[in-house]
Amino acid sequence: MLPPGQYEVERLKVLNISSPPDIDISNYRLKITGNVKNVSEFSYNELMKMNQVRVKIPVHCVEGWSVLGIEWEGVAARDIVSVCSPESAEFVLLRSLDGYSTSVPIEYFKRGVLALKMNGKTIPIEHGFPVRAVIPDLYFWKSAKWLYGIEFTSTYRDGFWEKKGYHVTGDVWLEQRRK
Ligand SMILES: Nc1nc2c(c(=O)[nH]1)N[C@H]1C(S)=C(S)[C@@H](COP(=O)(O)O)O[C@H]1N2
Ligand SMILES: [Mo]
């Protein structure tokens, strides 16, 4: 089903604030910080060894195009949340290796996946290798590519597009495009 104001297209458009970062996978770490009992970090291999989920999450870009039926595979965000035990956290600030960031309400984040694969293959570099946060029901700018940091916070902070006027939550079904 298409959310209000969206049209379906076949393929993703690659949209970045700059070019994809260089990735040194042996030194890659996903760092979990902020209001958590257990500050943790995970290497790429550690993430691959965790329980993997496979889910179809449609993509809805705030520009209006949607790609339905993309299959994502990786670690359920809920599993990361239980390992790190956030306390009084309302948002996560996602940070990416290209300098990008975005804020996601924790209730939506918990339904997401830290994707290592897209349509059965390692995520192509232009779509976020090694790890991409994919968050259902939110516009695709909330799905940070090249993810390296998840900070749990009790207060909202702007990420890259939020600073430019895009919505705090960004729910596609409520058409929350701009603040
Ligand atoms: N790290 C990072 N993640 C990002 C972006 C970015 O520039 N850097 N752009 C966002 C925006 S605005 C969109 S529409 C989608 C585009 O994803 P795609 O290139 O895989 O289609 O990625 C989102 N995640
Ligand atoms: Mo976008």
Short mmCIF file of C-alpha atoms in Angstrom, two decimals, residues 23-34 36 38-52 73-81 83-84 92-97 100 102 109 112-116 123 128-135 143-152:
data_model
loop_
_atom_site.label_atom_id
_atom_site.label_comp_id
_atom_site.label_asym_id
_atom_site.label_seq_id
_atom_site.Cartn_x
_atom_site.Cartn_y
_atom_site.Cartn_z
CA ILE A 23 35.26 1.71 4.60
CA ASP A 24 37.99 -0.20 6.45
CA ILE A 25 35.90 -3.19 7.49
CA SER A 26 38.48 -4.68 9.88
CA ASN A 27 38.41 -1.49 11.96
CA TYR A 28 34.68 -0.87 11.63
CA ARG A 29 32.75 -0.63 14.92
CA LEU A 30 29.10 0.14 15.59
CA LYS A 31 29.13 2.19 18.82
CA ILE A 32 26.16 2.39 21.19
CA THR A 33 26.28 5.34 23.57
CA GLY A 34 24.14 7.76 25.59
CA VAL A 36 22.28 3.13 28.30
CA ASN A 38 25.80 -0.94 28.81
CA VAL A 39 27.86 1.17 26.43
CA SER A 40 28.80 -1.34 23.73
CA GLU A 41 30.50 -1.71 20.41
CA PHE A 42 30.16 -4.36 17.74
CA SER A 43 32.49 -5.29 14.92
CA TYR A 44 31.08 -6.29 11.53
CA ASN A 45 31.78 -9.97 12.32
CA GLU A 46 30.05 -9.70 15.69
CA LEU A 47 26.97 -8.24 14.03
CA MET A 48 26.99 -11.02 11.43
CA LYS A 49 27.12 -13.65 14.20
CA MET A 50 24.10 -12.23 16.02
CA ASN A 51 20.60 -13.54 15.30
CA GLN A 52 19.56 -12.30 11.82
CA GLU A 73 18.42 -8.75 6.49
CA GLY A 74 20.39 -8.06 9.65
CA VAL A 75 20.15 -7.53 13.39
CA ALA A 76 16.76 -6.50 14.83
CA ALA A 77 17.10 -3.08 16.48
CA ARG A 78 15.11 -4.53 19.37
CA ASP A 79 17.99 -6.97 20.06
CA ILE A 80 20.50 -4.11 20.27
CA VAL A 81 18.11 -2.28 22.60
CA VAL A 83 21.70 -5.75 25.01
CA CYS A 84 22.33 -2.07 25.82
CA VAL A 92 18.16 7.74 19.04
CA LEU A 93 20.59 9.91 17.14
CA LEU A 94 22.02 7.84 14.29
CA ARG A 95 25.49 8.81 13.06
CA SER A 96 27.08 7.85 9.77
CA LEU A 97 30.60 7.64 8.43
CA TYR A 100 25.32 12.39 8.12
CA THR A 102 19.32 11.70 11.82
CA PHE A 109 13.66 2.61 15.99
CA GLY A 112 13.77 -1.35 12.60
CA VAL A 113 16.65 -3.48 11.47
CA LEU A 114 20.38 -2.85 11.35
CA ALA A 115 20.64 -4.20 7.87
CA LEU A 116 23.71 -6.03 6.59
CA ILE A 123 24.42 -4.00 0.92
CA GLY A 128 25.06 1.89 2.99
CA PHE A 129 27.63 -0.92 3.36
CA PRO A 130 28.50 -2.18 5.96
CA VAL A 131 25.45 -1.36 8.12
CA ARG A 132 22.31 0.58 7.39
CA ALA A 133 19.55 1.39 9.86
CA VAL A 134 16.25 0.67 8.08
CA ILE A 135 13.23 2.06 9.91
CA SER A 143 17.31 5.20 7.35
CA ALA A 144 20.96 6.14 7.86
CA LYS A 145 23.49 4.51 5.54
CA TRP A 146 27.10 3.75 6.69
CA LEU A 147 25.85 3.69 10.29
CA TYR A 148 28.54 3.75 12.99
CA GLY A 149 26.83 5.35 16.00
CA ILE A 150 23.57 4.99 17.90
CA GLU A 151 23.19 7.46 20.75
CA PHE A 152 20.19 7.06 23.05
#
